[in-house]
Amino acid sequence: MHPSAPYQLYYWPGIQGRGEFVRLALEEAGVPYVDVARKRGERGMPAMLASLDGARETHPSFAPPVLRAGELLIGQTANILLFLGARHGLAPRAQQGRLWANQLQLTIADIVDEVHDCHHPLSTNLYYEQQRPAARTRAADFTAQRLPKYLDYFEGVLERNRARGNHAVGARLSYVDLSLFQLVAGLRYAFPNAMARQQAGWPRLLALHGSVAQRPRIAAYLQSARRLPFNEEGIFRHYPELDR
Amino acid sequence: MHPSAPYQLYYWPGIQGRGEFVRLALEEAGVPYVDVARKRGERGMPAMLASLDGARETHPSFAPPVLRAGELLIGQTANILLFLGARHGLAPRAQQGRLWANQLQLTIADIVDEVHDCHHPLSTNLYYEQQRPAARTRAADFTAQRLPKYLDYFEGVLERNRARGNHAVGARLSYVDLSLFQLVAGLRYAFPNAMARQQAGWPRLLALHGSVAQRPRIAAYLQSARRLPFNEEGIFRHYPELDR
């Protein structure tokens, strides 16, 4: 517990989900944070829900993750990373680099949305089991068409970056690299067959995944209890029938 | 034609789509821009596509809209608006307000994605007519559950803003107001029945739609040939069977 931690993260307690992109940035920054819904037991969930529509909040969020930083309450994953990146040296200082990092992060958000819709193509209010035939159609399209289109794009981004180090933006690690690590990890969990068939086409992306995993703070995080396992309640879900 | 215009917008020529959120900001700012794919005839589309993966671009975009501003090439709608908002007084100057505006814009992007998936729940590579039963299920869920959840949220944002003028952020017009105008306009086009049934619950949002439409530059734009009509190739599509 860090009662005086500078950051409180509000996110669902049992999944990596979109909150994981924020956790990875906080871990790499090495800054204390409270994962509110997980650490406060029964009081955690009400606190998380209050960040969404609490009567005291002037800036309520539509959905988690939400980050509290002193007086600031910040929602939307890419927006939280924009803030953390600038504050903790996880993004370029110049405007051009900042915008480029944000653009890439928003494109990662887009593929993450599409991964979610593979198991929930018809409604977020129905269980996966209630929309399985549609999920099969959507996932087949995703793994054959959309997944390679997105990963070809990110591979090209790494290829066009002339700076040393195989980073997405410039010559230093940014939150975009951390998010690409998470994207590759999630896709390998959810779609191991589709990834095994195609991943030889993305050598830079796989190398980036490997190098991020070996960063000291990230490696320590991944081995800690703070890193939740992937599971079938998160965004990256492994259903064999969706990964033919 | 503005051969020396400070901005070139790259977007599909026949639809409002996501490009419209950028057009509205450019129009309100009163700054000249070239809508490249529409104004250059046969040379427009190749120029637009080159902004996505042209060999000369170091910052290619995954999808349009893309804005060229001198040396900068910027993709992702919310990212373009982040840039334009800061440059043309269409966003607060302080960090807190900037982040709040960006957060709201990303939430607008989320509902826009869900509107798109109403007519394309299974695949963007199939026609609507090839996924009509799934579209009916998704649209029924959207109009009954998701649409009111989002619009209740935006109504609450307007209600919690204590500043005068019924703006989303602070006391002045921002690009978020322009985007909320477009959201209401699009939803009324696509789902007139669902909106007519429910819209009494969102008086502030409807008032904002009306006040934006009456701003001199926006009113002039809406009456010009630059404003494309809504149609069934864009994001907001009217299919009667999806609006019971």
XYZ file of C-alpha atoms in Angstrom:
488
model
C 0.000 0.000 0.000
C 1.164 3.503 -0.821
C -1.203 5.792 1.063
C 0.772 8.748 -0.254
C 1.301 7.356 -3.758
C 1.153 10.069 -6.414
C -1.202 8.026 -8.579
C -4.372 6.049 -8.084
C -5.407 3.792 -10.941
C -9.081 2.873 -11.194
C -9.710 -0.259 -13.227
C -11.565 -3.564 -13.067
C -9.769 -5.736 -10.529
C -9.668 -9.123 -12.288
C -8.343 -8.387 -15.773
C -5.442 -6.818 -17.619
C -7.769 -5.120 -20.096
C -7.105 -1.562 -21.181
C -5.767 -0.790 -17.725
C -2.683 -2.854 -18.512
C -1.377 -0.230 -20.950
C -1.418 2.256 -18.079
C 0.090 -0.217 -15.583
C 3.030 -0.878 -17.911
C 3.791 2.843 -18.165
C 3.582 3.304 -14.398
C 5.820 0.276 -13.812
C 8.435 1.410 -16.342
C 8.372 4.905 -14.826
C 9.040 3.298 -11.450
C 6.505 5.484 -9.719
C 4.330 4.239 -6.831
C 0.652 3.807 -7.578
C -2.381 2.266 -5.964
C -4.426 -0.108 -8.106
C -7.515 0.967 -6.209
C -10.062 -1.724 -7.007
C -7.523 -4.480 -6.330
C -5.879 -3.170 -3.194
C -8.712 -1.880 -1.112
C -10.760 -5.045 -1.025
C -14.451 -4.400 -0.702
C -14.024 -0.652 -0.757
C -12.123 -0.761 -4.029
C -14.967 -1.280 -6.456
C -17.190 1.508 -5.075
C -14.183 3.832 -5.261
C -13.605 2.825 -8.872
C -17.231 3.313 -9.811
C -17.278 6.727 -8.127
C -14.503 7.838 -10.502
C -16.986 7.283 -13.331
C -19.985 9.192 -12.079
C -19.343 10.298 -8.545
C -21.291 13.422 -7.664
C -18.087 15.147 -6.569
C -16.252 14.646 -9.866
C -16.335 17.486 -12.365
C -14.608 15.332 -14.983
C -16.332 11.933 -14.815
C -15.213 9.171 -17.163
C -17.426 7.068 -19.405
C -15.411 3.924 -18.645
C -12.232 2.831 -16.876
C -9.250 3.030 -16.840
C -9.121 6.306 -14.928
C -6.031 7.808 -13.307
C -6.066 10.216 -10.394
C -2.981 12.404 -10.173
C -3.434 14.884 -7.360
C -6.162 17.263 -8.499
C -6.392 15.701 -11.921
C -8.779 12.898 -12.813
C -7.943 11.569 -16.279
C -9.859 9.051 -18.390
C -9.289 7.285 -21.728
C -6.199 5.080 -22.009
C -4.424 7.078 -24.719
C -5.120 10.307 -22.841
C -3.657 8.904 -19.607
C -0.560 7.819 -21.536
C -0.263 11.249 -23.145
C -0.118 12.688 -19.624
C 2.231 10.067 -18.151
C 4.496 10.083 -21.203
C 5.141 13.801 -20.900
C 5.638 13.633 -17.155
C 7.959 10.644 -16.933
C 10.106 10.831 -20.052
C 8.133 8.132 -21.842
C 7.432 10.299 -24.891
C 9.433 12.732 -27.024
C 9.638 16.323 -25.833
C 9.020 17.972 -29.194
C 5.494 18.455 -30.488
C 6.056 16.430 -33.647
C 7.184 13.371 -31.682
C 4.380 13.770 -29.145
C 1.761 13.822 -31.861
C 3.316 10.836 -33.605
C 3.345 8.817 -30.364
C -0.286 9.742 -29.705
C -1.242 8.787 -33.251
C 0.350 5.367 -32.875
C -1.281 4.836 -29.489
C -4.695 5.641 -30.969
C -4.065 3.104 -33.720
C -3.217 0.518 -31.056
C -6.507 1.439 -29.362
C -8.274 0.750 -32.650
C -6.923 -2.777 -33.019
C -7.649 -3.441 -29.342
C -11.271 -2.453 -29.988
C -11.374 -4.902 -32.883
C -9.917 -7.682 -30.714
C -12.691 -7.037 -28.206
C -15.339 -7.194 -30.891
C -14.073 -10.637 -32.008
C -15.719 -12.129 -28.936
C -18.479 -9.510 -28.651
C -19.543 -8.656 -32.212
C -23.238 -8.168 -31.463
C -23.491 -6.718 -27.984
C -21.413 -6.034 -24.906
C -24.564 -6.817 -22.929
C -24.634 -10.470 -24.006
C -22.209 -13.208 -22.994
C -19.775 -14.547 -25.531
C -21.677 -17.838 -25.509
C -24.768 -15.972 -26.711
C -23.048 -14.651 -29.838
C -20.690 -17.459 -30.785
C -21.582 -17.902 -34.485
C -21.169 -14.173 -35.164
C -17.938 -14.212 -33.167
C -16.608 -16.984 -35.366
C -17.266 -14.951 -38.505
C -15.782 -11.787 -37.063
C -12.694 -13.521 -35.679
C -12.037 -15.287 -38.989
C -12.111 -11.915 -40.729
C -9.932 -10.384 -38.028
C -7.191 -13.004 -38.099
C -7.110 -13.206 -41.906
C -7.491 -9.529 -42.816
C -7.310 -7.002 -40.006
C -4.587 -8.478 -37.793
C -2.007 -8.662 -40.626
C -3.027 -5.217 -41.882
C -2.387 -3.658 -38.472
C 0.812 -5.579 -37.711
C 2.212 -4.918 -41.194
C 1.594 -1.260 -40.431
C 3.413 -1.326 -37.084
C 6.276 -3.336 -38.598
C 6.543 -0.612 -41.251
C 6.613 2.064 -38.554
C 9.594 0.354 -36.922
C 11.263 -0.098 -40.293
C 10.911 3.575 -41.256
C 12.339 4.788 -37.967
C 15.941 5.503 -38.857
C 17.000 6.053 -35.263
C 18.884 3.275 -33.476
C 17.309 0.934 -30.963
C 14.256 -0.484 -32.751
C 11.805 1.859 -31.031
C 8.484 3.005 -32.425
C 9.246 6.700 -31.939
C 12.724 8.181 -32.143
C 15.757 6.681 -30.404
C 14.309 6.157 -26.914
C 11.727 3.982 -25.272
C 8.227 5.470 -25.237
C 4.869 4.327 -23.965
C 4.117 3.231 -27.529
C 6.810 0.538 -27.248
C 5.271 -0.676 -24.000
C 1.849 -0.827 -25.629
C 3.185 -2.704 -28.664
C 4.698 -5.239 -26.259
C 1.277 -5.701 -24.673
C -0.420 -5.939 -28.052
C 1.902 -8.733 -29.226
C 1.598 -10.549 -25.884
C -2.191 -10.346 -26.010
C -2.477 -11.445 -29.622
C -0.203 -14.424 -28.959
C -2.409 -15.418 -26.037
C -5.703 -14.983 -27.885
C -4.724 -16.209 -31.336
C -1.683 -18.504 -31.005
C -2.335 -20.297 -34.298
C -2.921 -17.172 -36.339
C 0.167 -15.553 -34.835
C 2.366 -18.633 -35.345
C 1.363 -18.772 -38.990
C 2.021 -15.104 -39.710
C 4.504 -13.686 -37.254
C 7.601 -14.366 -39.355
C 6.514 -11.296 -41.303
C 6.973 -9.012 -38.290
C 10.570 -9.506 -37.086
C 11.029 -5.972 -35.730
C 7.788 -6.096 -33.797
C 8.698 -9.425 -32.204
C 12.176 -8.131 -31.359
C 10.591 -5.089 -29.713
C 8.303 -7.361 -27.704
C 11.357 -9.278 -26.520
C 13.418 -6.238 -25.623
C 10.603 -4.615 -23.636
C 10.052 -7.862 -21.709
C 13.714 -7.778 -20.676
C 13.777 -4.248 -19.337
C 14.532 -4.591 -15.617
C 11.399 -2.928 -14.290
C 9.110 -4.632 -16.796
C 10.718 -8.036 -16.201
C 10.239 -7.606 -12.448
C 6.643 -6.534 -12.969
C 5.838 -9.484 -15.233
C 7.085 -11.891 -12.546
C 5.188 -10.135 -9.749
C 1.673 -10.737 -8.481
C 0.800 -7.284 -9.804
C 0.743 -8.717 -13.338
C -2.580 -10.484 -13.683
C -2.673 -13.464 -16.039
C -4.587 -13.205 -19.298
C -8.031 -14.733 -18.914
C -11.398 -15.065 -20.632
C -12.907 -12.014 -18.969
C -10.433 -9.542 -20.419
C -9.997 -8.159 -23.908
C -7.507 -10.718 -25.205
C -9.406 -13.994 -24.770
C -8.385 -17.395 -26.009
C -11.275 -19.346 -27.462
C -9.904 -22.160 -29.671
C -12.858 -21.902 -32.044
C -11.913 -18.285 -32.831
C -8.321 -19.210 -33.718
C -8.527 -21.813 -36.462
C -8.357 26.152 -54.616
C -5.770 27.396 -52.167
C -2.395 26.347 -53.572
C -0.740 28.037 -50.625
C -3.270 26.869 -48.029
C -1.660 26.041 -44.701
C -3.523 22.732 -44.459
C -4.208 19.785 -46.717
C -6.854 17.347 -45.533
C -6.696 13.810 -46.881
C -9.968 11.950 -46.644
C -12.342 9.871 -48.753
C -14.027 12.217 -51.221
C -17.664 11.074 -51.073
C -18.504 10.946 -47.385
C -18.542 13.030 -44.225
C -17.127 10.168 -42.171
C -14.478 10.837 -39.558
C -13.055 13.574 -41.778
C -16.070 15.721 -40.940
C -14.884 16.270 -37.365
C -11.709 17.787 -38.811
C -13.565 19.812 -41.453
C -15.777 21.399 -38.795
C -12.739 22.513 -36.806
C -11.040 23.946 -39.895
C -14.223 25.753 -40.906
C -14.792 27.243 -37.442
C -11.145 28.319 -37.316
C -11.694 30.089 -40.632
C -8.432 28.816 -42.032
C -7.971 27.867 -45.707
C -7.521 24.178 -46.443
C -7.510 21.899 -49.437
C -9.732 18.832 -49.249
C -7.246 16.989 -51.412
C -9.182 13.974 -52.673
C -12.178 16.138 -53.552
C -10.480 19.084 -55.198
C -7.786 17.580 -57.360
C -10.015 15.294 -59.382
C -8.225 12.207 -60.603
C -5.023 13.120 -58.860
C -6.715 13.477 -55.502
C -7.168 9.851 -54.549
C -3.556 8.806 -55.280
C -2.390 11.788 -53.207
C -4.646 10.691 -50.358
C -3.450 7.101 -50.500
C 0.184 8.245 -50.550
C -0.394 9.933 -47.183
C -1.082 6.467 -45.800
C 1.906 4.534 -47.049
C 3.862 6.741 -49.409
C 7.536 5.786 -49.490
C 8.491 9.369 -48.673
C 6.449 9.593 -45.495
C 8.208 8.910 -42.213
C 4.903 9.088 -40.322
C 2.416 7.111 -42.409
C -1.149 6.746 -41.186
C -3.114 3.530 -40.840
C -6.286 5.192 -42.140
C -7.638 8.626 -43.067
C -8.313 11.364 -42.066
C -4.787 12.734 -42.309
C -3.820 16.402 -42.076
C -0.704 17.917 -43.592
C 0.441 21.102 -41.886
C 3.706 22.205 -43.412
C 6.283 19.628 -42.345
C 3.825 17.787 -40.127
C 1.725 14.868 -41.292
C -0.833 14.006 -38.625
C -3.214 11.056 -38.472
C -6.047 9.933 -36.166
C -9.030 12.266 -35.837
C -8.633 13.049 -32.130
C -4.917 13.668 -32.635
C -5.562 16.106 -35.478
C -8.071 17.938 -33.296
C -5.596 18.037 -30.415
C -3.214 19.836 -32.772
C -5.779 22.169 -34.348
C -7.415 22.953 -31.023
C -4.166 24.206 -29.537
C -3.248 26.168 -32.626
C -6.543 27.902 -33.292
C -8.003 28.575 -29.875
C -10.448 25.688 -30.088
C -9.250 24.120 -26.829
C -8.350 25.398 -23.361
C -4.796 26.593 -22.829
C -4.212 24.885 -19.495
C -3.165 21.246 -19.342
C -6.176 20.175 -17.293
C -8.610 21.544 -19.852
C -6.627 20.140 -22.756
C -6.689 16.652 -21.279
C -10.391 16.913 -20.515
C -11.170 17.975 -24.089
C -9.062 15.117 -25.447
C -10.786 12.645 -23.128
C -14.216 13.740 -24.331
C -13.125 13.586 -27.970
C -11.877 10.021 -27.485
C -15.232 9.093 -25.969
C -16.941 10.583 -29.030
C -14.599 8.452 -31.160
C -15.769 5.400 -29.225
C -19.468 5.959 -29.919
C -18.652 6.723 -33.552
C -16.914 3.337 -33.778
C -20.015 1.697 -32.346
C -22.248 3.495 -34.857
C -20.041 2.134 -37.635
C -20.278 -1.382 -36.270
C -24.088 -1.207 -36.312
C -23.958 -1.643 -40.079
C -20.709 -3.640 -40.137
C -20.783 -5.929 -37.092
C -19.020 -8.894 -38.723
C -16.507 -7.457 -41.174
C -15.508 -4.214 -42.851
C -14.658 -6.355 -45.883
C -18.264 -7.389 -46.470
C -21.106 -5.185 -47.682
C -23.867 -4.239 -45.290
C -26.248 -6.415 -47.273
C -24.063 -9.426 -46.481
C -24.379 -8.976 -42.711
C -27.897 -7.647 -42.304
C -29.234 -10.052 -39.622
C -26.211 -9.417 -37.396
C -26.548 -5.680 -38.065
C -30.148 -5.784 -36.885
C -29.136 -7.384 -33.591
C -26.260 -5.001 -33.047
C -28.283 -1.898 -33.947
C -31.135 -2.931 -31.634
C -28.631 -3.216 -28.790
C -27.031 0.070 -29.756
C -30.196 2.133 -29.888
C -31.637 0.610 -26.697
C -28.514 0.435 -24.530
C -25.392 2.109 -25.824
C -26.808 5.261 -27.444
C -28.633 6.395 -24.267
C -25.641 5.457 -22.107
C -23.331 7.666 -24.163
C -25.752 10.580 -24.563
C -26.688 10.495 -20.879
C -22.967 10.784 -20.221
C -22.483 13.793 -22.513
C -25.618 15.450 -21.119
C -24.094 14.985 -17.662
C -20.841 16.556 -18.829
C -22.726 19.661 -19.966
C -24.713 19.716 -16.729
C -21.625 19.524 -14.524
C -19.884 22.342 -16.365
C -20.568 25.318 -14.126
C -19.226 27.844 -16.634
C -21.691 29.858 -18.701
C -22.552 29.168 -22.304
C -23.500 25.466 -22.354
C -20.123 24.302 -23.653
C -18.565 20.897 -23.062
C -15.311 22.322 -21.708
C -15.059 25.599 -19.811
C -16.724 28.809 -20.927
C -15.645 28.869 -24.561
C -16.329 26.907 -27.712
C -13.956 23.970 -28.247
C -13.581 21.322 -30.903
C -15.507 19.023 -28.547
C -18.630 21.173 -29.025
C -18.220 20.951 -32.796
C -17.885 17.169 -32.569
C -20.942 16.852 -30.328
C -22.883 18.849 -32.931
C -21.789 16.352 -35.580
C -22.610 13.394 -33.340
C -26.171 14.601 -32.740
C -26.634 15.425 -36.423
C -25.378 12.007 -37.467
C -27.455 10.100 -34.936
C -30.587 11.972 -35.994
C -29.889 11.046 -39.602
C -29.125 7.391 -38.914
C -31.641 6.675 -36.155
C -34.475 9.223 -36.394
C -36.961 7.021 -34.545
C -34.638 6.095 -31.709
C -33.586 9.724 -31.318
C -37.170 11.055 -31.445
C -38.186 8.629 -28.705
C -35.312 9.456 -26.386
C -33.964 12.910 -27.092
C -36.164 14.744 -24.588
C -33.706 13.408 -22.014
C -30.831 15.394 -23.477
C -31.931 19.050 -23.558
C -28.453 20.529 -23.102
C -26.999 18.390 -25.852
C -29.743 19.389 -28.281
C -29.310 23.046 -27.337
C -25.584 22.749 -28.016
C -26.325 21.175 -31.413
C -28.562 24.139 -32.203
C -26.135 26.807 -31.054
C -23.218 25.317 -32.995
C -25.353 25.136 -36.147
C -26.004 28.874 -35.806
C -22.412 29.990 -35.492
C -21.747 32.158 -38.549
C -18.900 30.124 -40.017
C -20.572 26.785 -39.315
C -23.920 27.987 -40.715
C -22.173 29.167 -43.888
C -20.333 25.874 -44.170
C -23.472 23.787 -43.706
C -25.134 25.651 -46.584
C -22.115 25.355 -48.863
C -21.206 22.620 -51.330
C -18.262 21.786 -49.068
C -20.690 20.084 -46.659
C -21.417 16.706 -48.165
C -24.823 15.212 -47.407
C -25.084 12.196 -45.142
C -25.315 9.015 -47.209
C -25.188 5.233 -46.962
C -21.464 5.005 -47.609
C -20.441 6.993 -44.554
C -20.452 6.154 -40.885
C -23.899 7.485 -40.025
C -26.153 5.487 -42.350
C -29.916 5.402 -42.360
C -31.301 1.918 -42.862
C -34.933 1.845 -41.692
C -34.607 -1.771 -40.520
C -31.880 -0.700 -38.059
C -34.062 2.016 -36.538
C -37.227 0.321 -35.324
